[in-house]
Amino acid sequence: MTVHFHEEDLPDGVLAGDGPLAVDTETMGLVTRRDRLCLLQISDGSGDEHLVRFAPDSDYAAPNLKAILADPNRVKLYHYARFDLAAIEYYLGVMAAPVFCTKIASKLIRTYTDRHGLKNLVSELLNEDISKQQQSSDWGGAELNAAQREYAASDVRYLHRMRTILIERLEREGRLEMAQACFDFLPTRARLDIAGWEEHDIFSHS
Ligand code: MN
């Protein structure tokens, strides 16, 4: 298990197979159009994580990364895909789908709790403990410290294993089809956020 660090793009051929890819992003904040994409983490589930850092003056060219993210034959796993899809679409110009979102799966299946954060889910499903201490740190600097790298990598480390468990539970309760329909809508939900409907639920009566 190794955390690999790259600048501006993923090297050729570092991801294995043609299975799902776990993806996460770190940005300067929560307002996509204001807060630039600083880091993208990606893992093929074999135990290594790759961190791709973007400089403040990046042109976000990243041809290797974009090709993988846009590949329609590789499912991308996220925890709260809505945010990552918007950041990737806005800065890299690709829609990183098809999608599996562990947060939405959790909300559809773990109806006995309202705790759907990554730390909570990893703890309950996998009995692993992840630190969220670096969540609000400065991701824009020239150097990421060891704690930041470990935190960033841990955000994609458990998504493959959790997907397997969540699919079993969704199947058991007859909610897999509904979950898939929600995942399929997420690219549109992210585009609505970028286009200005982030605070407005277009499905609500008012
Ligand atoms: Mn993260």
Coordinates of C-alpha atoms and ligand atoms in Angstrom, one line a residue:
M1 CA 0.0 0.0 0.0
T2 CA 1.6 3.2 -1.2
V3 CA 0.5 6.7 -1.7
H4 CA 1.9 8.1 -5.0
F5 CA 2.1 11.9 -5.5
H6 CA 2.0 13.5 -9.0
E7 CA 1.9 17.0 -10.4
E8 CA -0.7 18.2 -12.9
D9 CA -1.6 14.8 -14.4
L10 CA -1.6 11.0 -13.8
P11 CA 1.3 9.1 -15.4
D12 CA 0.4 6.6 -18.1
G13 CA -0.7 3.2 -17.1
V14 CA -0.5 3.5 -13.3
L15 CA -4.1 2.2 -12.8
A16 CA -4.8 -1.5 -13.2
G17 CA -7.7 -3.3 -14.8
D18 CA -11.0 -1.9 -16.1
G19 CA -13.0 -2.0 -12.8
P20 CA -14.4 0.8 -10.7
L21 CA -12.1 3.7 -9.6
A22 CA -12.4 5.5 -6.3
V23 CA -12.2 9.3 -6.7
D24 CA -12.2 12.3 -4.4
T25 CA -11.2 15.9 -4.7
E26 CA -9.8 18.6 -2.3
T27 CA -10.5 22.2 -3.1
M28 CA -9.9 25.6 -1.5
G29 CA -13.5 25.5 -0.2
L30 CA -17.1 24.6 -0.8
V31 CA -18.0 27.2 -3.5
T32 CA -17.0 25.4 -6.7
R33 CA -16.7 28.5 -8.9
R34 CA -14.7 30.4 -6.3
D35 CA -12.7 27.6 -4.7
R36 CA -10.3 26.0 -7.1
L37 CA -9.5 22.3 -7.5
C38 CA -6.2 21.6 -5.7
L39 CA -6.0 17.9 -5.5
L40 CA -7.6 14.8 -7.1
Q41 CA -7.2 11.4 -5.5
I42 CA -7.8 8.2 -7.4
S43 CA -7.4 4.5 -6.7
D44 CA -8.1 1.3 -8.6
G45 CA -8.8 -0.6 -5.3
S46 CA -5.6 -2.7 -5.4
G47 CA -4.2 -0.8 -2.4
D48 CA -2.3 2.1 -3.9
E49 CA -3.6 5.7 -4.0
H50 CA -2.6 8.3 -6.5
L51 CA -2.7 12.0 -5.6
V52 CA -2.7 14.5 -8.5
R53 CA -1.9 18.1 -7.4
F54 CA -2.8 21.2 -9.4
A55 CA -0.8 24.4 -9.0
P56 CA -2.5 27.8 -8.5
D57 CA -1.8 28.7 -12.2
S58 CA -2.7 25.2 -13.6
D59 CA -4.3 25.0 -17.0
Y60 CA -5.9 21.7 -15.9
A61 CA -4.8 20.1 -19.2
A62 CA -4.3 16.6 -17.5
P63 CA -5.0 14.5 -20.6
N64 CA -4.4 11.1 -19.0
L65 CA -6.6 11.9 -16.0
K66 CA -9.4 13.3 -18.1
A67 CA -9.4 10.2 -20.4
I68 CA -9.8 7.9 -17.4
L69 CA -12.4 10.1 -15.6
A70 CA -14.5 10.4 -18.8
D71 CA -14.3 6.7 -19.6
P72 CA -17.9 5.5 -19.8
N73 CA -16.9 1.9 -19.1
R74 CA -15.3 2.6 -15.7
V75 CA -17.6 3.3 -12.7
K76 CA -16.3 6.1 -10.5
L77 CA -16.9 5.7 -6.7
Y78 CA -17.3 8.7 -4.5
H79 CA -18.5 9.7 -1.1
Y80 CA -20.8 12.6 -1.9
A81 CA -20.3 12.5 -5.6
R82 CA -22.4 15.7 -6.1
F83 CA -19.6 17.9 -5.0
D84 CA -16.7 16.1 -6.7
L85 CA -18.6 15.8 -10.0
A86 CA -19.2 19.6 -10.0
A87 CA -15.6 20.4 -9.2
I88 CA -14.2 18.0 -11.8
E89 CA -16.7 19.3 -14.5
Y90 CA -15.9 22.9 -13.7
Y91 CA -12.1 22.7 -13.6
L92 CA -11.3 19.7 -15.8
G93 CA -14.2 20.0 -18.2
V94 CA -15.2 16.3 -18.0
M95 CA -18.2 14.5 -16.4
A96 CA -16.6 11.8 -14.4
A97 CA -19.4 9.2 -14.7
P98 CA -20.9 6.6 -14.4
V99 CA -21.2 7.1 -10.7
F100 CA -21.6 5.1 -7.5
C101 CA -22.0 7.3 -4.4
T102 CA -21.5 5.7 -1.0
K103 CA -23.3 8.6 0.8
I104 CA -26.5 8.2 -1.3
A105 CA -26.3 4.4 -0.9
S106 CA -25.9 4.9 2.9
K107 CA -28.9 7.3 3.0
L108 CA -31.0 4.8 1.1
I109 CA -30.1 1.8 3.2
R110 CA -29.0 3.0 6.7
T111 CA -32.3 4.5 7.5
Y112 CA -31.7 3.8 11.2
T113 CA -29.2 6.7 11.5
D114 CA -28.7 10.2 10.3
R115 CA -24.9 9.8 10.4
H116 CA -23.7 9.4 6.8
G117 CA -20.3 11.0 6.9
L118 CA -17.3 9.0 5.5
K119 CA -15.8 8.4 8.9
N120 CA -19.0 7.0 10.3
L121 CA -19.6 4.8 7.3
V122 CA -16.0 3.4 7.3
S123 CA -16.3 2.7 11.0
E124 CA -19.6 0.9 10.8
L125 CA -19.1 -1.1 7.6
L126 CA -15.4 -1.9 7.8
N127 CA -14.5 -1.3 11.4
E128 CA -11.7 1.0 10.4
D129 CA -10.9 4.4 11.9
I130 CA -10.1 7.4 9.6
S131 CA -9.0 10.8 10.8
K132 CA -10.9 13.8 9.5
Q133 CA -8.5 16.3 11.1
Q134 CA -7.1 17.6 7.8
Q135 CA -10.5 18.1 6.1
S136 CA -10.4 21.9 6.5
S137 CA -6.7 22.4 5.9
D138 CA -5.1 24.6 3.2
W139 CA -4.9 22.4 0.1
G140 CA -3.5 25.2 -2.1
G141 CA 0.2 25.2 -0.9
A142 CA 3.2 24.1 -2.8
E143 CA 3.8 21.3 -0.4
L144 CA 1.3 19.0 1.1
N145 CA 2.5 17.6 4.5
A146 CA 2.4 14.0 5.5
A147 CA -0.8 14.3 7.4
Q148 CA -2.5 15.9 4.4
R149 CA -1.3 13.2 2.0
E150 CA -2.4 10.4 4.3
Y151 CA -5.8 12.0 4.9
A152 CA -6.3 12.6 1.1
A153 CA -5.4 9.0 0.3
S154 CA -7.6 7.6 3.1
D155 CA -10.6 9.3 1.5
V156 CA -10.4 6.9 -1.5
R157 CA -9.0 3.9 0.3
Y158 CA -12.2 2.3 1.5
L159 CA -14.7 3.1 -1.2
H160 CA -14.3 -0.2 -3.2
R161 CA -14.9 -2.4 -0.1
M162 CA -17.8 -0.3 1.0
R163 CA -19.5 -0.4 -2.4
T164 CA -19.6 -4.2 -2.2
I165 CA -21.3 -4.2 1.2
L166 CA -23.7 -1.4 0.2
I167 CA -24.8 -3.2 -2.9
E168 CA -25.5 -6.3 -0.9
R169 CA -27.7 -4.3 1.5
L170 CA -29.4 -2.4 -1.3
E171 CA -30.2 -5.7 -3.0
R172 CA -31.5 -7.2 0.3
E173 CA -33.9 -4.3 0.8
G174 CA -35.0 -4.0 -2.8
R175 CA -33.5 -0.6 -3.3
L176 CA -30.7 -1.2 -5.7
E177 CA -32.7 0.0 -8.7
M178 CA -33.7 3.2 -7.0
A179 CA -30.1 3.8 -5.9
Q180 CA -28.9 3.3 -9.5
A181 CA -31.4 5.8 -10.7
C182 CA -30.2 8.4 -8.2
F183 CA -26.6 7.7 -9.2
D184 CA -27.5 8.2 -12.9
F185 CA -29.1 11.6 -12.0
L186 CA -26.0 12.9 -10.2
P187 CA -24.3 14.4 -13.3
T188 CA -27.4 16.5 -13.8
R189 CA -27.5 17.4 -10.1
A190 CA -23.9 18.6 -10.4
R191 CA -24.6 20.7 -13.5
L192 CA -27.6 22.3 -11.7
D193 CA -25.3 23.3 -8.9
I194 CA -22.8 24.9 -11.3
A195 CA -25.6 26.6 -13.2
G196 CA -27.0 28.3 -10.0
W197 CA -29.6 25.9 -8.6
E198 CA -27.4 24.7 -5.8
E199 CA -29.7 25.9 -3.0
H200 CA -32.9 25.3 -4.8
D201 CA -34.7 21.9 -4.9
I202 CA -36.5 21.9 -8.3
F203 CA -38.5 19.0 -7.1
S204 CA -40.1 20.8 -4.2
H205 CA -43.5 22.4 -4.4
S206 CA -42.4 25.9 -3.6
Ligands
MN1 MN -11.6 14.3 0.7

